[in-house]
Each structure stands twice: as C-alpha cells, then as structure tokens.
mmCIF file of C-alpha atoms and ligand atoms in Angstrom:
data_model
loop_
_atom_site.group_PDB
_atom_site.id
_atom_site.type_symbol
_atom_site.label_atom_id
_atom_site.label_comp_id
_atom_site.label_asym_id
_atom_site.label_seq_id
_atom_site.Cartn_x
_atom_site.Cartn_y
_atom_site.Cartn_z
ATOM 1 C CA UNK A 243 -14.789 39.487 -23.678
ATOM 2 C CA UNK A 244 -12.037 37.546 -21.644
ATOM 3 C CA UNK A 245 -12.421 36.879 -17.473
ATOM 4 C CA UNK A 246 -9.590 36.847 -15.644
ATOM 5 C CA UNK A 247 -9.465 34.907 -11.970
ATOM 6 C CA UNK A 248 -6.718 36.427 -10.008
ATOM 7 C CA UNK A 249 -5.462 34.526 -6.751
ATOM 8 C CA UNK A 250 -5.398 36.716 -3.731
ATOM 9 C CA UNK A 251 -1.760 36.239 -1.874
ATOM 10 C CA UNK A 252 0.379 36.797 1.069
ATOM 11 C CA UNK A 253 4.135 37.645 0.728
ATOM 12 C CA UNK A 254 7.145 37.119 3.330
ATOM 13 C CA UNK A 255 5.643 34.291 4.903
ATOM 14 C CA UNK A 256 8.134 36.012 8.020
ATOM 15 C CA UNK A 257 11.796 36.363 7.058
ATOM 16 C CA UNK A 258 11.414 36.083 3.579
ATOM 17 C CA UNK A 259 10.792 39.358 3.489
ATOM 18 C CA UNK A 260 10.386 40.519 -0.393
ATOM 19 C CA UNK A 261 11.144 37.309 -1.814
ATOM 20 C CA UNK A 262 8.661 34.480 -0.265
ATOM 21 C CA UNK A 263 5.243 34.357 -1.247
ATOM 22 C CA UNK A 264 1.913 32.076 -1.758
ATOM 23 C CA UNK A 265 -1.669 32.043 -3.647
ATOM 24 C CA UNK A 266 -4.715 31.399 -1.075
ATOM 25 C CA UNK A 267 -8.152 30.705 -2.692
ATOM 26 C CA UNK A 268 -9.968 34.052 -2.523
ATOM 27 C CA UNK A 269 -10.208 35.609 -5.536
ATOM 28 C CA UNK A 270 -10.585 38.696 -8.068
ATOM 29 C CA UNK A 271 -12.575 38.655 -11.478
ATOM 30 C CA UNK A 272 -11.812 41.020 -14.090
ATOM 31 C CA UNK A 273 -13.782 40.889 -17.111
ATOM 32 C CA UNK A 274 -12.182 42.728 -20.385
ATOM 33 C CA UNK A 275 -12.339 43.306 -23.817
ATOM 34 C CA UNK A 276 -10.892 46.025 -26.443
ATOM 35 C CA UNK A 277 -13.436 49.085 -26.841
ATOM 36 C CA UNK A 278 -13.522 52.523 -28.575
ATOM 37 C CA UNK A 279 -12.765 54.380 -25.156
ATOM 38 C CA UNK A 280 -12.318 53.234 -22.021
ATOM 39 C CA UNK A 281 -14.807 52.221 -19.565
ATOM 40 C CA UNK A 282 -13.938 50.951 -16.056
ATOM 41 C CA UNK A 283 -16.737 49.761 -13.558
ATOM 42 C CA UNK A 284 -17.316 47.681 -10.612
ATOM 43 C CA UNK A 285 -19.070 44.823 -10.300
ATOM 44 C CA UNK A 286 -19.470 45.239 -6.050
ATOM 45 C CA UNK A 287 -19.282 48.037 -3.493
ATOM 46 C CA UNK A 288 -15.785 47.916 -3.986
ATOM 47 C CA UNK A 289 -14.244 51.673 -5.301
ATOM 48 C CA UNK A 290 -12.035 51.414 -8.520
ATOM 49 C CA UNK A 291 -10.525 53.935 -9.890
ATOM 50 C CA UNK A 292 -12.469 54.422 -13.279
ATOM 51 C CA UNK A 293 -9.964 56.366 -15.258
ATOM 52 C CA UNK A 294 -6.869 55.456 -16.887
ATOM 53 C CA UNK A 295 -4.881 55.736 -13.820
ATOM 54 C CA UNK A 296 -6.754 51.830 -12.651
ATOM 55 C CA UNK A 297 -4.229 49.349 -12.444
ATOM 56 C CA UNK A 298 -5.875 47.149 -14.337
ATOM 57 C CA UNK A 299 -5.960 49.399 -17.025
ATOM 58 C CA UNK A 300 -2.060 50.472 -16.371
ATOM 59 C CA UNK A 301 -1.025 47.111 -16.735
ATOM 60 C CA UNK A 302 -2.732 46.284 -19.818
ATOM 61 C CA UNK A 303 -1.775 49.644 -21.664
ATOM 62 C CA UNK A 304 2.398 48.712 -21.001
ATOM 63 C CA UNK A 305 1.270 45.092 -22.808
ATOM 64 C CA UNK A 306 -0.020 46.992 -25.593
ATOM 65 C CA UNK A 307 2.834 49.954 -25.708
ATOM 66 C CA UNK A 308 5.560 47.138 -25.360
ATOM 67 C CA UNK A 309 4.137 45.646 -28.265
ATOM 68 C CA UNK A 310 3.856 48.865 -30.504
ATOM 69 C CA UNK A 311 -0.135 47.745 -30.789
ATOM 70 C CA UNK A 312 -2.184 51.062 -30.227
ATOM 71 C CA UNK A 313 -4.626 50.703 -27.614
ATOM 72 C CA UNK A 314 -7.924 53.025 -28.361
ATOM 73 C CA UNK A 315 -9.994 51.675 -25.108
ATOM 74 C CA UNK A 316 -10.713 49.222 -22.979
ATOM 75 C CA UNK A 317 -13.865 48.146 -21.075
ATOM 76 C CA UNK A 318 -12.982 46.488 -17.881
ATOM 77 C CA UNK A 319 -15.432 45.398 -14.778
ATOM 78 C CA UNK A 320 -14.178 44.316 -11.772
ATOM 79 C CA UNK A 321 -15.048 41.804 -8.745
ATOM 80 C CA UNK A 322 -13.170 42.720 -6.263
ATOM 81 C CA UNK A 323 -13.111 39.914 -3.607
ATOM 82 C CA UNK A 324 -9.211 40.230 -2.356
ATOM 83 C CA UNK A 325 -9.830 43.059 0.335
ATOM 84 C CA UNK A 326 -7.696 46.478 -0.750
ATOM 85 C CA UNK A 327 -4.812 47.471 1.230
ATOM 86 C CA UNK A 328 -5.209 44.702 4.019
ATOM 87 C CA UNK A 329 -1.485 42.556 3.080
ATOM 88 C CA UNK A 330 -3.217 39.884 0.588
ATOM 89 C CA UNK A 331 -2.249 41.254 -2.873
ATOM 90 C CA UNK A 332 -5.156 43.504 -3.878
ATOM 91 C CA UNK A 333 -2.674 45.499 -6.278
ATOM 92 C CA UNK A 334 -0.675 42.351 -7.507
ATOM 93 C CA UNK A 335 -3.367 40.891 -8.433
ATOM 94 C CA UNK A 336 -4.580 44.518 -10.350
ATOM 95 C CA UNK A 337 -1.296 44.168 -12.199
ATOM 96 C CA UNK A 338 -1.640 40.331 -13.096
ATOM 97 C CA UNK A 339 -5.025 40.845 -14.539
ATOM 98 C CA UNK A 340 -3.901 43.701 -16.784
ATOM 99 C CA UNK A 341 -0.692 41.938 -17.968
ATOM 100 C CA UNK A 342 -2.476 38.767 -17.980
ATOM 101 C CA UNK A 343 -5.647 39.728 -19.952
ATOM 102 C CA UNK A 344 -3.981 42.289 -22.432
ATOM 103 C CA UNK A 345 -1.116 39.284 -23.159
ATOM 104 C CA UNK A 346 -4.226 37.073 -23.826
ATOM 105 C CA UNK A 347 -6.331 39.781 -26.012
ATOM 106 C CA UNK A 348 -3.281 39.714 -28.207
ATOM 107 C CA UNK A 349 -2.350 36.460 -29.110
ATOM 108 C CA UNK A 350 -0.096 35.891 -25.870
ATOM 109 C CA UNK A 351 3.248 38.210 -27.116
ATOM 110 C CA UNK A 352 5.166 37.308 -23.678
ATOM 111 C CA UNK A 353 6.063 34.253 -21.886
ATOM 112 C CA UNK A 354 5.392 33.387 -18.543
ATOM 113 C CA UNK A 355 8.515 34.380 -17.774
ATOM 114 C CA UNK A 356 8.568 38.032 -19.452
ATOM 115 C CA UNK A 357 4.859 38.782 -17.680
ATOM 116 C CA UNK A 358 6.576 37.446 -14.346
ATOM 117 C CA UNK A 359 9.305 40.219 -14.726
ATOM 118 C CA UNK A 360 6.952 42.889 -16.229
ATOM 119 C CA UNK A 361 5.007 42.674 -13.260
ATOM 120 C CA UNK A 362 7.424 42.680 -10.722
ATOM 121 C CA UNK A 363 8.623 45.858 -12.445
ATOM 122 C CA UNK A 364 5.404 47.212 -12.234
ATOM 123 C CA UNK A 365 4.972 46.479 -8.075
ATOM 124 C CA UNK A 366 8.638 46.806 -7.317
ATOM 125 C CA UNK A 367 9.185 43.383 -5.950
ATOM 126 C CA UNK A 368 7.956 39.960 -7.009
ATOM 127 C CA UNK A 369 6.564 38.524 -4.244
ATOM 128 C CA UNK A 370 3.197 38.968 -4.515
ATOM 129 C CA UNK A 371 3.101 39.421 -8.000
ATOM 130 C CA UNK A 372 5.015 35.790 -9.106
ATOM 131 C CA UNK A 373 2.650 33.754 -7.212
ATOM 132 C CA UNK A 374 -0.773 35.385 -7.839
ATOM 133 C CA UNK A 375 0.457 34.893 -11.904
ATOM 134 C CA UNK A 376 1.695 30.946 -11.007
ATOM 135 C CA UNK A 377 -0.015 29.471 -8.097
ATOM 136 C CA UNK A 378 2.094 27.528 -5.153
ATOM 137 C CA UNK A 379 4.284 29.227 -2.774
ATOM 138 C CA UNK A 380 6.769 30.821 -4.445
ATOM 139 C CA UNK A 381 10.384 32.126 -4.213
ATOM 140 C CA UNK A 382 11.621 34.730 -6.114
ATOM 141 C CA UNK A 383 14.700 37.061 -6.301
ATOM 142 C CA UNK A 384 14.687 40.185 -8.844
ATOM 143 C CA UNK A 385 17.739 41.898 -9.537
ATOM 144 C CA UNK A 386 15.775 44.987 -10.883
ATOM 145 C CA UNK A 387 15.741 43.601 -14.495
ATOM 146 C CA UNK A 388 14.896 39.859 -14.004
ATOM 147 C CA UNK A 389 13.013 37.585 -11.462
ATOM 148 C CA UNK A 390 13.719 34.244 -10.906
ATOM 149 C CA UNK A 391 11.831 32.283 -9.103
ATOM 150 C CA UNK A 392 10.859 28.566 -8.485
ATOM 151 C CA UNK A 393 6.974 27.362 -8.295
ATOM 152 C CA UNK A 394 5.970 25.018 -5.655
ATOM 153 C CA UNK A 395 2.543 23.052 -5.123
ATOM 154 C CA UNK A 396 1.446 22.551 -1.720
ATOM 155 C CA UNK A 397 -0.638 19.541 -1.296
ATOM 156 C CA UNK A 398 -0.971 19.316 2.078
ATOM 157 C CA UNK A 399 -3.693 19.262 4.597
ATOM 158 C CA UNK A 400 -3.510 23.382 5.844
ATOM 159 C CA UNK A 401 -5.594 26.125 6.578
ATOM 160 C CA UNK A 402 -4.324 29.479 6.399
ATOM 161 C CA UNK A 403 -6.228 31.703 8.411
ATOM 162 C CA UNK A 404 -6.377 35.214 6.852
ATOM 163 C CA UNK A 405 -7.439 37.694 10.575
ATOM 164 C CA UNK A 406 -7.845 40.715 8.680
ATOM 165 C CA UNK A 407 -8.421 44.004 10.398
ATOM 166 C CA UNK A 408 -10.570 46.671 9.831
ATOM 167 C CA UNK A 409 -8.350 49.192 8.642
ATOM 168 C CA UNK A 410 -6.115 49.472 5.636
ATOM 169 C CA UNK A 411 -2.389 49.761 5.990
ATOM 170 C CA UNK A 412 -0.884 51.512 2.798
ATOM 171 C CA UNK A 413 2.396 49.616 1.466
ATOM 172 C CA UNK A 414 4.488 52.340 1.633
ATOM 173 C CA UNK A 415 3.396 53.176 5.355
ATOM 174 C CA UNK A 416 4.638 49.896 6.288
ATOM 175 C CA UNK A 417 7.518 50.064 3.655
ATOM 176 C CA UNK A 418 8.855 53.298 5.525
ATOM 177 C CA UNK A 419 8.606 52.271 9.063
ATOM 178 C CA UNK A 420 11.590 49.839 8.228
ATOM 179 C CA UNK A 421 15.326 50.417 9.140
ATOM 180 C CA UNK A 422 17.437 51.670 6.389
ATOM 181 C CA UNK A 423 20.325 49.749 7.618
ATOM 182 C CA UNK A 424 20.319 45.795 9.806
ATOM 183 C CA UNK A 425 23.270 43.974 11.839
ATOM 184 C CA UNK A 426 25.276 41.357 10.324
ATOM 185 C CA UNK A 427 23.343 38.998 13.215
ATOM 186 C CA UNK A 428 19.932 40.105 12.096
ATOM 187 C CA UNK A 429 20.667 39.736 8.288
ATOM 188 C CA UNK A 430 21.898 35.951 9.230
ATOM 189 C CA UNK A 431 18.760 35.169 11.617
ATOM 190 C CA UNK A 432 16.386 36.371 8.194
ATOM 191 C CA UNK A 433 18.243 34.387 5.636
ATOM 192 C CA UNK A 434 18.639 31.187 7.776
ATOM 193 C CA UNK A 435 14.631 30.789 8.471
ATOM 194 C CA UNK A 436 13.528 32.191 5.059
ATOM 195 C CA UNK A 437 15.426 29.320 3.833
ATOM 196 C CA UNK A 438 14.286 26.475 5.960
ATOM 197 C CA UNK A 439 10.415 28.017 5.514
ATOM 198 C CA UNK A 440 9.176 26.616 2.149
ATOM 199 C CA UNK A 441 11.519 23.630 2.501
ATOM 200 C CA UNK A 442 9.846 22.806 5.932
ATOM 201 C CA UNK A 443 6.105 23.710 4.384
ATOM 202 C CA UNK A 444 6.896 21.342 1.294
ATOM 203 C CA UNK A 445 8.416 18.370 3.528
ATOM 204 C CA UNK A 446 5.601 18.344 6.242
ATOM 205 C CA UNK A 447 7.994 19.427 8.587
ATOM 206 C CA UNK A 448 5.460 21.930 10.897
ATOM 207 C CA UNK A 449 7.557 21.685 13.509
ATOM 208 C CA UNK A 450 10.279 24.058 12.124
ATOM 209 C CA UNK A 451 7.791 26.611 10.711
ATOM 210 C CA UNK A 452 7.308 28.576 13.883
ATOM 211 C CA UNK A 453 10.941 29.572 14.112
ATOM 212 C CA UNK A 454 11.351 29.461 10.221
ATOM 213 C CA UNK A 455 8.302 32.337 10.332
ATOM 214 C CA UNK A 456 10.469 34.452 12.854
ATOM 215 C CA UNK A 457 12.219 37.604 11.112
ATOM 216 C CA UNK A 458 14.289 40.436 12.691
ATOM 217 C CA UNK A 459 13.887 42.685 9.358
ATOM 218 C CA UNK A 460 10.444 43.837 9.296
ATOM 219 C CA UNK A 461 7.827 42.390 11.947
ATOM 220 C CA UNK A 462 8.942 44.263 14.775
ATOM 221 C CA UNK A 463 8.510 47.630 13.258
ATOM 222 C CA UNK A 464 5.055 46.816 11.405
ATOM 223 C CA UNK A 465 3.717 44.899 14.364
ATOM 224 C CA UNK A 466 2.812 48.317 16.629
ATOM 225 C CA UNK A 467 0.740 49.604 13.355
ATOM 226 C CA UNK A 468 -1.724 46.749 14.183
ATOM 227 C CA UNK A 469 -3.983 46.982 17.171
ATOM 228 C CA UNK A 470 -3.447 43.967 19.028
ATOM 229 C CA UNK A 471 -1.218 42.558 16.641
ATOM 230 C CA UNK A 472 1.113 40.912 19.245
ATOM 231 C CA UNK A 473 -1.672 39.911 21.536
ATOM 232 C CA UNK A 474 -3.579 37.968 18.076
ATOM 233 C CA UNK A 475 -0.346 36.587 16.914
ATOM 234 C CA UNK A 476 0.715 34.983 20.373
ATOM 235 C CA UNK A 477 -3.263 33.734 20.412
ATOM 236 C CA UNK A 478 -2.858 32.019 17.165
ATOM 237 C CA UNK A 479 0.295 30.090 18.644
ATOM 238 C CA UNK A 480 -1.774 29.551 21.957
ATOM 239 C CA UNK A 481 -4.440 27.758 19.956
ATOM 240 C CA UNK A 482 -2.231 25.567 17.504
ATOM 241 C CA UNK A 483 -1.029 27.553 14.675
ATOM 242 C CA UNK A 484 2.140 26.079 13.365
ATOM 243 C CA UNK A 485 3.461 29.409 11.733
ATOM 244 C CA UNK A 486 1.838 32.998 12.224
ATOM 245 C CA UNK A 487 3.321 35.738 10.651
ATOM 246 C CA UNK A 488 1.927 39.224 9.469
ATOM 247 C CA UNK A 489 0.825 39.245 5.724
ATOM 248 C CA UNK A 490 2.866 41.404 3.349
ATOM 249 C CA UNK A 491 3.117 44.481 4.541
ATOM 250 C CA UNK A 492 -0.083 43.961 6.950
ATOM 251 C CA UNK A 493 -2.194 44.697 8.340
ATOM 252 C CA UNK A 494 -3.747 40.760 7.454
ATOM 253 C CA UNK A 495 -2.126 38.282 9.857
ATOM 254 C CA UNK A 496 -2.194 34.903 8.640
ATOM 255 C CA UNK A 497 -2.228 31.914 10.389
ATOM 256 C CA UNK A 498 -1.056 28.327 9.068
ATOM 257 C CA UNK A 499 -2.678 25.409 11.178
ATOM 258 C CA UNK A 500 -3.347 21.712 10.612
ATOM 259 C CA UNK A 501 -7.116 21.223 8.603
ATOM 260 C CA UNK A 502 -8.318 19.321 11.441
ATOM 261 C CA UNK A 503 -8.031 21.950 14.123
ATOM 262 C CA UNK A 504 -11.991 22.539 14.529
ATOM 263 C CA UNK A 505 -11.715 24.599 17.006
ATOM 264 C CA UNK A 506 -8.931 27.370 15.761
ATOM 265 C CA UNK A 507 -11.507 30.387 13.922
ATOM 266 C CA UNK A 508 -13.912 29.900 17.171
ATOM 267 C CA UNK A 509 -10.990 30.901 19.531
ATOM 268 C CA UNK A 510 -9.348 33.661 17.740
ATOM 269 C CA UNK A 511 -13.128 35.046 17.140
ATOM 270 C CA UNK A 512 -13.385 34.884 20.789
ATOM 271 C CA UNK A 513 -9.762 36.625 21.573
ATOM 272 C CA UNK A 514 -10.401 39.255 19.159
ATOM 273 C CA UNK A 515 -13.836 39.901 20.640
ATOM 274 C CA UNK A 516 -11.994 40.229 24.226
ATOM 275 C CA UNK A 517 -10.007 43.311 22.922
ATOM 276 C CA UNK A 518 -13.275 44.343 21.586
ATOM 277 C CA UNK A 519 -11.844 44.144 17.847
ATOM 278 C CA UNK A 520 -15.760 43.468 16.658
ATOM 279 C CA UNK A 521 -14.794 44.666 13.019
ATOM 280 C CA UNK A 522 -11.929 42.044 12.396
ATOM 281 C CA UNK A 523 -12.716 39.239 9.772
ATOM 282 C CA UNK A 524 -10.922 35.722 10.118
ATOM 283 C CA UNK A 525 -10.928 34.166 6.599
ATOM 284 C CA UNK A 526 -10.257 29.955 6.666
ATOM 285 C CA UNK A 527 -7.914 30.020 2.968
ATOM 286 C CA UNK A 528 -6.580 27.160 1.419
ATOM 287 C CA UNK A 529 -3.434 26.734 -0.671
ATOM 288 C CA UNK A 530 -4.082 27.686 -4.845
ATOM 289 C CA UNK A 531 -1.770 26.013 -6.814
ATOM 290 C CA UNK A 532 -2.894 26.950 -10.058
ATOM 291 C CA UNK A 533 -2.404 30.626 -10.254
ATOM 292 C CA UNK A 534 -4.333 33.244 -12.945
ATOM 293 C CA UNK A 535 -6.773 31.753 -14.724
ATOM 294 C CA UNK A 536 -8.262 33.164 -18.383
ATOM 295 C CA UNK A 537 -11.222 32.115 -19.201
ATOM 296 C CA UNK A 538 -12.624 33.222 -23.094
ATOM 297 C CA UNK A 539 -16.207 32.783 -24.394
HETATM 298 N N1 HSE B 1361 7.247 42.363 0.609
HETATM 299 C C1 HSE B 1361 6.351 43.463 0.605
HETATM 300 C C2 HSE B 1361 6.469 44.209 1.920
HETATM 301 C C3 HSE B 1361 4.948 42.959 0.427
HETATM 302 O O1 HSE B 1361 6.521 43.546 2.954
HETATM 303 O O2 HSE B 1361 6.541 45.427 1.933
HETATM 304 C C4 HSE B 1361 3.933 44.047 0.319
HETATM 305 O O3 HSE B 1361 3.820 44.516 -0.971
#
C-alpha cells in the first residue's frame, strides 16, 4: 500500500492563461495498492466515481498499458480535501496521483519529465498538472507532444487567499465561454504581463503583480459566471491584495497578499456577507514547493 499527497493548485495566475501555474498547501491523499479487481472508495463525504472510469484509476491503468504490465485491479481510497470543480486542480491532482502512484508501484518506469508530459496529455494542458507533480509556481508550454516547463520555489512571506464559491464551474463551461479568435493588441497585453508575473513574484517585486495579473484573454468572459465576482475581486484590491485573479477556470478567486495583513480574511468575510454570499469559503494557502509526495510503508 503506497499514499500519495497531491498539492491542490491554481493555474493562469491572470494572463498566463494555460501556461502559468502554482501548488498551495491543501491537499489530496490517495492510498493504493495492486488487487485482484478493482475497488475504489472514499475516505470523506466526497463522491468518487467507483468504477474504472475514476481518474485515479484512468491514470494509473495508461502507466501500466504504456508499460505492457497487465493491470488485474486496483484498490484505491481517496481523501479528497482539494474541493471538485471550484478552479484549484481537483482533476490534476486525480491524474498526478494515478501516474504518480502506478509509476511508483512499478519500480518508477518514467522520469519526471515523461509523467510531466503524460499528464498534461491526459488534462489537455499542463498548467495545473506540472505544478501539482513539482511544487513552485510553474511555467510550462506543451506543444501537444512535449511540455517544458521551468520549476520555481517561492520563499516568500505570502498568503494566497483561496474565496471559493459555493457552486462548481465545469472546465469546459468556462473553456467554451472564451473567444475563438483575439486582437493582435489583446494577444500583446496577455504575453507582456504573463511574462513579468512569476519574474515579479520571484524578485519581491509586488508592486508589478497587479497589472502583471491583468489578462484580456479569458477573465472578462468567465468573470459574469461568478456571482459577485467583480464586486469580490475589486474588494480584495480594496483591502491590500497585491494580485487577484480568478483561479483556473473558476469559479475559486485567489488572492495574493503580504503574511502580515491581519486583517484581509475578516474583510472579505464581511464583503461577501454584504452580498449575502453566506455559502462562500475563504481559504488562507501558502506556497508548496515540494510537489507530490509518495509515501510507502
Ligand atoms: N488553464 C485552464 C483554463 C485551467 O483556464 O481553462 C483549468 O483547467
């Protein structure tokens, strides 16, 4: 039996829409070991899908099929502490812990690098999936075949402030409310602050972050699927966030603000009980920077 800690994570960090990504401290735990048939449970409330169409167990299988190693069953059980469908990696971090466990189970076949490209195969892009497997905030670009990507630790004094709403937001909901086609202008405004993000995170410089977390691409057409999402996003600027920016494909807006503002969860509790938005959870998340953990006994 193998456990498997999986990062929770939150992707575009604004214009880097697809490509940007970091690992916050809240956490899945997948247990998992080889068995005569499969059996997949849940160690919560949480509902997992208890056939062989889990992700989990999806993951794992392609480890075993890549490898020619026939797979009878597997028993998996699940913690399931990321919240589903809310912009913070729930299914990357599915994916990871298949890939991640099955690698393990069988004497660790692929490289980092291999299980960072099967994965982003499996999700489609890489930006959740790079940095729940390594930790950091992450940059990746994947061609379709290949991801490459550079790791960064953040070791600074943050708080990123997960204000997670009460309903889920599918992917592909948020994935089809975007333009097919952007202006030269737009595609230039995206690039430019995606850019000076992680550079600006890394060097202490908050100052930048607000207009590095500014995008043209994706924001404005997500934002009107969250109640209030304007309204919270221009409260976490009113009360000292340096960069707020709407969490993968949402509906979790996150907030990045200095560790000593004492004051920040208090006021966006009380904004968000002005609107009457009683079911909304604010989560205070720091940086991970060591990624998927296995842990054997
Ligand atoms: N980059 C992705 C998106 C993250 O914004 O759609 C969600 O999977």
């Amino acid at each position: 039996m193998i456990k498997i800690k999986i990062p929770a994570t939150s992707a575009n960090l604004g214009a880097g829409f697809d490509s940007l990504g970091l690992a916050v401290n809240l956490y899945n735990y997948v247990y998992m070991e080889e068995s005569d048939t499969t059996l997949i449970t849940s160690l919560d409330q949480t509902e997992v899908p208890s056939g062989e169409d889990n992700l989990v167990f999806v993951s794992a299988k392609k480890v075993y099929d890549l490898c020619g190693k026939p797979l009878k069953g597997l028993r998996i059980r699940q913690k399931n502490d990321i919240p589903m469908t809310r912009g913070l990696g729930s299914s990357s971090a599915c994916i990871i812990a298949g890939l991640v466990g099955a690698n393990h189970m069988l004497g660790k076949p692929f490289s980092v690098d291999e299980l960072v490209d099967l994965a982003a195969e499996i999700e489609g892009h890489p930006d959740n999936t790079t940095p729940a497997l390594l930790g950091g905030i992450v940059t990746s670009v994947y061609d379709g075949k290949e991801v490459r990507w550079v790791k960064q630790e953040v070791h600074r004094d943050l708080f990123f402030y997960a204000i997670i709403p009460d309903f889920e937001l599918k992917t592909e909901t948020a994935r089809a409310a975007l333009p097919q086609k952007i202006d030269f202008k737009d595609a230039v405004f995206n690039l430019s602050r995606a850019a000076l993000f992680s550079a600006s995170l890394l060097q202490g410089k908050y100052e930048n972050l607000r207009v590095a977390a500014d995008d043209c691409l994706q924001q404005p057409y997500r934002i009107p699927m969250i109640k209030c999402g304007k309204e919270i996003l221009d409260a976490t600027y009113k009360f000292g966030s340096y960069a707020s920016y709407i969490s993968g494909a949402g509906p979790t807006i996150m907030a990045i603000t200095a560790e000593d503002n004492h004051f920040f969860a208090m006021n966006i509790r009380e904004t968000l009980d002005q609107y009457k938005l009683y079911g909304y959870r604010i989560m205070q998340l720091s940086i991970d920077n060591c990624g998927t953990q296995v842990f054997s006994d």
